[in-house]
Amino acid sequence: MACRLQIFVFNISRWPLLQLTVTNHHITAATSEMEMYADLFQKISGTCFQKCASRKHKDGDLALGEMACTDRCVSKYMEAMEKVGAVLQQANEQQAQQQQNLQQMQQSWGGAR
């Protein structure tokens, strides 16, 4: 059963400026994205805390060296994730192109009979 939620944005003249229709697909995609970001945050915070935070917690705040280490760690982690994402996107595009080429070949062979 499909769930649809319609959101209207009105201006002063009471005509809808924008109508958004949110379907189960949109909700599922948003949920997946939020879960991905939560997982990313957990991995970054766990990795960088383990690497950078002192085991002797004398103070509630991070020391200057710990802050600098954490900043570098998060920056490197995000840079690596960006590079991996770019490589995966390129691979997906190549795979989609190969699939499209295969479909075209199958259609041309099917029409030649």
JSON list of C-alpha atoms in Angstrom, two decimals:
[
{"chain": "A", "resi": 1, "resn": "MET", "atom": "CA", "xyz": [0.00, 0.00, 0.00]},
{"chain": "A", "resi": 2, "resn": "ALA", "atom": "CA", "xyz": [1.51, 3.31, -1.07]},
{"chain": "A", "resi": 3, "resn": "CYS", "atom": "CA", "xyz": [1.63, 6.15, 1.38]},
{"chain": "A", "resi": 4, "resn": "ARG", "atom": "CA", "xyz": [1.43, 9.66, -0.06]},
{"chain": "A", "resi": 5, "resn": "LEU", "atom": "CA", "xyz": [1.90, 12.89, 1.80]},
{"chain": "A", "resi": 6, "resn": "GLN", "atom": "CA", "xyz": [1.26, 16.17, 0.06]},
{"chain": "A", "resi": 7, "resn": "ILE", "atom": "CA", "xyz": [2.80, 19.38, 1.31]},
{"chain": "A", "resi": 8, "resn": "PHE", "atom": "CA", "xyz": [1.64, 22.74, 0.03]},
{"chain": "A", "resi": 9, "resn": "VAL", "atom": "CA", "xyz": [3.49, 26.04, 0.34]},
{"chain": "A", "resi": 10, "resn": "PHE", "atom": "CA", "xyz": [1.24, 29.07, -0.03]},
{"chain": "A", "resi": 11, "resn": "ASN", "atom": "CA", "xyz": [2.00, 32.68, -0.77]},
{"chain": "A", "resi": 12, "resn": "ILE", "atom": "CA", "xyz": [-0.07, 35.70, 0.29]},
{"chain": "A", "resi": 13, "resn": "SER", "atom": "CA", "xyz": [-2.50, 35.35, -2.64]},
{"chain": "A", "resi": 14, "resn": "ARG", "atom": "CA", "xyz": [-3.37, 31.84, -1.35]},
{"chain": "A", "resi": 15, "resn": "TRP", "atom": "CA", "xyz": [-2.32, 30.02, -4.51]},
{"chain": "A", "resi": 16, "resn": "PRO", "atom": "CA", "xyz": [-0.01, 27.07, -4.02]},
{"chain": "A", "resi": 17, "resn": "LEU", "atom": "CA", "xyz": [3.53, 28.05, -4.93]},
{"chain": "A", "resi": 18, "resn": "LEU", "atom": "CA", "xyz": [4.90, 24.58, -4.54]},
{"chain": "A", "resi": 19, "resn": "GLN", "atom": "CA", "xyz": [3.38, 21.17, -4.12]},
{"chain": "A", "resi": 20, "resn": "LEU", "atom": "CA", "xyz": [5.56, 18.31, -2.96]},
{"chain": "A", "resi": 21, "resn": "THR", "atom": "CA", "xyz": [4.39, 14.72, -3.05]},
{"chain": "A", "resi": 22, "resn": "VAL", "atom": "CA", "xyz": [6.27, 12.44, -0.71]},
{"chain": "A", "resi": 23, "resn": "THR", "atom": "CA", "xyz": [5.91, 8.73, -1.40]},
{"chain": "A", "resi": 24, "resn": "ASN", "atom": "CA", "xyz": [7.15, 5.63, 0.38]},
{"chain": "A", "resi": 25, "resn": "HIS", "atom": "CA", "xyz": [10.13, 5.68, -1.97]},
{"chain": "A", "resi": 26, "resn": "HIS", "atom": "CA", "xyz": [11.09, 9.18, -0.78]},
{"chain": "A", "resi": 27, "resn": "ILE", "atom": "CA", "xyz": [10.70, 8.18, 2.86]},
{"chain": "A", "resi": 28, "resn": "THR", "atom": "CA", "xyz": [12.76, 5.01, 2.35]},
{"chain": "A", "resi": 29, "resn": "ALA", "atom": "CA", "xyz": [15.48, 6.96, 0.54]},
{"chain": "A", "resi": 30, "resn": "ALA", "atom": "CA", "xyz": [15.59, 9.62, 3.27]},
{"chain": "A", "resi": 31, "resn": "THR", "atom": "CA", "xyz": [15.69, 6.95, 5.99]},
{"chain": "A", "resi": 32, "resn": "SER", "atom": "CA", "xyz": [18.53, 5.13, 4.23]},
{"chain": "A", "resi": 33, "resn": "GLU", "atom": "CA", "xyz": [20.45, 8.37, 3.85]},
{"chain": "A", "resi": 34, "resn": "MET", "atom": "CA", "xyz": [20.02, 9.21, 7.54]},
{"chain": "A", "resi": 35, "resn": "GLU", "atom": "CA", "xyz": [21.17, 5.72, 8.53]},
{"chain": "A", "resi": 36, "resn": "MET", "atom": "CA", "xyz": [24.21, 6.08, 6.26]},
{"chain": "A", "resi": 37, "resn": "TYR", "atom": "CA", "xyz": [25.15, 9.42, 7.84]},
{"chain": "A", "resi": 38, "resn": "ALA", "atom": "CA", "xyz": [24.64, 8.04, 11.35]},
{"chain": "A", "resi": 39, "resn": "ASP", "atom": "CA", "xyz": [26.89, 5.09, 10.50]},
{"chain": "A", "resi": 40, "resn": "LEU", "atom": "CA", "xyz": [29.49, 7.43, 9.00]},
{"chain": "A", "resi": 41, "resn": "PHE", "atom": "CA", "xyz": [29.43, 9.59, 12.13]},
{"chain": "A", "resi": 42, "resn": "GLN", "atom": "CA", "xyz": [29.84, 6.53, 14.37]},
{"chain": "A", "resi": 43, "resn": "LYS", "atom": "CA", "xyz": [32.80, 5.27, 12.33]},
{"chain": "A", "resi": 44, "resn": "ILE", "atom": "CA", "xyz": [34.51, 8.66, 12.23]},
{"chain": "A", "resi": 45, "resn": "SER", "atom": "CA", "xyz": [33.99, 9.40, 15.90]},
{"chain": "A", "resi": 46, "resn": "GLY", "atom": "CA", "xyz": [35.09, 5.91, 16.96]},
{"chain": "A", "resi": 47, "resn": "THR", "atom": "CA", "xyz": [38.17, 5.86, 14.74]},
{"chain": "A", "resi": 48, "resn": "CYS", "atom": "CA", "xyz": [39.30, 9.41, 15.48]},
{"chain": "A", "resi": 49, "resn": "PHE", "atom": "CA", "xyz": [38.58, 9.19, 19.22]},
{"chain": "A", "resi": 50, "resn": "GLN", "atom": "CA", "xyz": [40.57, 5.98, 19.47]},
{"chain": "A", "resi": 51, "resn": "LYS", "atom": "CA", "xyz": [43.43, 7.53, 17.52]},
{"chain": "A", "resi": 52, "resn": "CYS", "atom": "CA", "xyz": [43.49, 11.02, 19.00]},
{"chain": "A", "resi": 53, "resn": "ALA", "atom": "CA", "xyz": [42.01, 11.14, 22.49]},
{"chain": "A", "resi": 54, "resn": "SER", "atom": "CA", "xyz": [44.28, 10.66, 25.46]},
{"chain": "A", "resi": 55, "resn": "ARG", "atom": "CA", "xyz": [43.56, 7.67, 27.66]},
{"chain": "A", "resi": 56, "resn": "LYS", "atom": "CA", "xyz": [44.06, 9.87, 30.73]},
{"chain": "A", "resi": 57, "resn": "HIS", "atom": "CA", "xyz": [40.88, 11.95, 30.88]},
{"chain": "A", "resi": 58, "resn": "LYS", "atom": "CA", "xyz": [41.86, 14.61, 33.37]},
{"chain": "A", "resi": 59, "resn": "ASP", "atom": "CA", "xyz": [39.76, 17.32, 31.75]},
{"chain": "A", "resi": 60, "resn": "GLY", "atom": "CA", "xyz": [36.31, 17.39, 30.17]},
{"chain": "A", "resi": 61, "resn": "ASP", "atom": "CA", "xyz": [37.67, 19.17, 27.10]},
{"chain": "A", "resi": 62, "resn": "LEU", "atom": "CA", "xyz": [40.14, 17.96, 24.51]},
{"chain": "A", "resi": 63, "resn": "ALA", "atom": "CA", "xyz": [43.68, 19.26, 24.67]},
{"chain": "A", "resi": 64, "resn": "LEU", "atom": "CA", "xyz": [44.99, 21.37, 21.79]},
{"chain": "A", "resi": 65, "resn": "GLY", "atom": "CA", "xyz": [46.95, 18.45, 20.32]},
{"chain": "A", "resi": 66, "resn": "GLU", "atom": "CA", "xyz": [43.91, 16.18, 20.55]},
{"chain": "A", "resi": 67, "resn": "MET", "atom": "CA", "xyz": [41.76, 18.77, 18.76]},
{"chain": "A", "resi": 68, "resn": "ALA", "atom": "CA", "xyz": [44.32, 19.17, 15.97]},
{"chain": "A", "resi": 69, "resn": "CYS", "atom": "CA", "xyz": [44.64, 15.39, 15.62]},
{"chain": "A", "resi": 70, "resn": "THR", "atom": "CA", "xyz": [40.85, 14.99, 15.51]},
{"chain": "A", "resi": 71, "resn": "ASP", "atom": "CA", "xyz": [40.53, 17.73, 12.90]},
{"chain": "A", "resi": 72, "resn": "ARG", "atom": "CA", "xyz": [43.15, 16.06, 10.68]},
{"chain": "A", "resi": 73, "resn": "CYS", "atom": "CA", "xyz": [41.62, 12.62, 11.24]},
{"chain": "A", "resi": 74, "resn": "VAL", "atom": "CA", "xyz": [38.10, 13.73, 10.28]},
{"chain": "A", "resi": 75, "resn": "SER", "atom": "CA", "xyz": [39.45, 15.63, 7.28]},
{"chain": "A", "resi": 76, "resn": "LYS", "atom": "CA", "xyz": [41.41, 12.61, 6.03]},
{"chain": "A", "resi": 77, "resn": "TYR", "atom": "CA", "xyz": [38.47, 10.28, 6.64]},
{"chain": "A", "resi": 78, "resn": "MET", "atom": "CA", "xyz": [36.10, 12.53, 4.68]},
{"chain": "A", "resi": 79, "resn": "GLU", "atom": "CA", "xyz": [38.64, 12.95, 1.87]},
{"chain": "A", "resi": 80, "resn": "ALA", "atom": "CA", "xyz": [39.03, 9.18, 1.63]},
{"chain": "A", "resi": 81, "resn": "MET", "atom": "CA", "xyz": [35.24, 8.71, 1.61]},
{"chain": "A", "resi": 82, "resn": "GLU", "atom": "CA", "xyz": [34.93, 11.29, -1.16]},
{"chain": "A", "resi": 83, "resn": "LYS", "atom": "CA", "xyz": [37.56, 9.50, -3.27]},
{"chain": "A", "resi": 84, "resn": "VAL", "atom": "CA", "xyz": [35.94, 6.11, -2.72]},
{"chain": "A", "resi": 85, "resn": "GLY", "atom": "CA", "xyz": [32.55, 7.60, -3.60]},
{"chain": "A", "resi": 86, "resn": "ALA", "atom": "CA", "xyz": [33.94, 9.06, -6.84]},
{"chain": "A", "resi": 87, "resn": "VAL", "atom": "CA", "xyz": [35.47, 5.70, -7.83]},
{"chain": "A", "resi": 88, "resn": "LEU", "atom": "CA", "xyz": [32.23, 3.86, -7.05]},
{"chain": "A", "resi": 89, "resn": "GLN", "atom": "CA", "xyz": [30.17, 6.38, -9.00]},
{"chain": "A", "resi": 90, "resn": "GLN", "atom": "CA", "xyz": [32.48, 6.02, -12.00]},
{"chain": "A", "resi": 91, "resn": "ALA", "atom": "CA", "xyz": [32.21, 2.23, -11.78]},
{"chain": "A", "resi": 92, "resn": "ASN", "atom": "CA", "xyz": [28.40, 2.48, -11.57]},
{"chain": "A", "resi": 93, "resn": "GLU", "atom": "CA", "xyz": [28.32, 4.76, -14.62]},
{"chain": "A", "resi": 94, "resn": "GLN", "atom": "CA", "xyz": [30.51, 2.33, -16.56]},
{"chain": "A", "resi": 95, "resn": "GLN", "atom": "CA", "xyz": [28.31, -0.58, -15.53]},
{"chain": "A", "resi": 96, "resn": "ALA", "atom": "CA", "xyz": [25.17, 1.33, -16.59]},
{"chain": "A", "resi": 97, "resn": "GLN", "atom": "CA", "xyz": [26.77, 2.14, -19.95]},
{"chain": "A", "resi": 98, "resn": "GLN", "atom": "CA", "xyz": [27.74, -1.51, -20.44]},
{"chain": "A", "resi": 99, "resn": "GLN", "atom": "CA", "xyz": [24.18, -2.58, -19.58]},
{"chain": "A", "resi": 100, "resn": "GLN", "atom": "CA", "xyz": [22.78, -0.07, -22.04]},
{"chain": "A", "resi": 101, "resn": "ASN", "atom": "CA", "xyz": [25.17, -1.28, -24.76]},
{"chain": "A", "resi": 102, "resn": "LEU", "atom": "CA", "xyz": [24.17, -4.89, -24.06]},
{"chain": "A", "resi": 103, "resn": "GLN", "atom": "CA", "xyz": [20.47, -4.02, -24.33]},
{"chain": "A", "resi": 104, "resn": "GLN", "atom": "CA", "xyz": [21.08, -2.21, -27.62]},
{"chain": "A", "resi": 105, "resn": "MET", "atom": "CA", "xyz": [22.95, -5.22, -28.98]},
{"chain": "A", "resi": 106, "resn": "GLN", "atom": "CA", "xyz": [20.16, -7.56, -27.91]},
{"chain": "A", "resi": 107, "resn": "GLN", "atom": "CA", "xyz": [17.56, -5.32, -29.53]},
{"chain": "A", "resi": 108, "resn": "SER", "atom": "CA", "xyz": [19.52, -5.08, -32.77]},
{"chain": "A", "resi": 109, "resn": "TRP", "atom": "CA", "xyz": [20.00, -8.87, -32.87]},
{"chain": "A", "resi": 110, "resn": "GLY", "atom": "CA", "xyz": [16.33, -9.44, -32.09]},
{"chain": "A", "resi": 111, "resn": "GLY", "atom": "CA", "xyz": [15.27, -7.11, -34.92]},
{"chain": "A", "resi": 112, "resn": "ALA", "atom": "CA", "xyz": [17.66, -8.77, -37.42]},
{"chain": "A", "resi": 113, "resn": "ARG", "atom": "CA", "xyz": [15.89, -12.16, -37.26]}
]
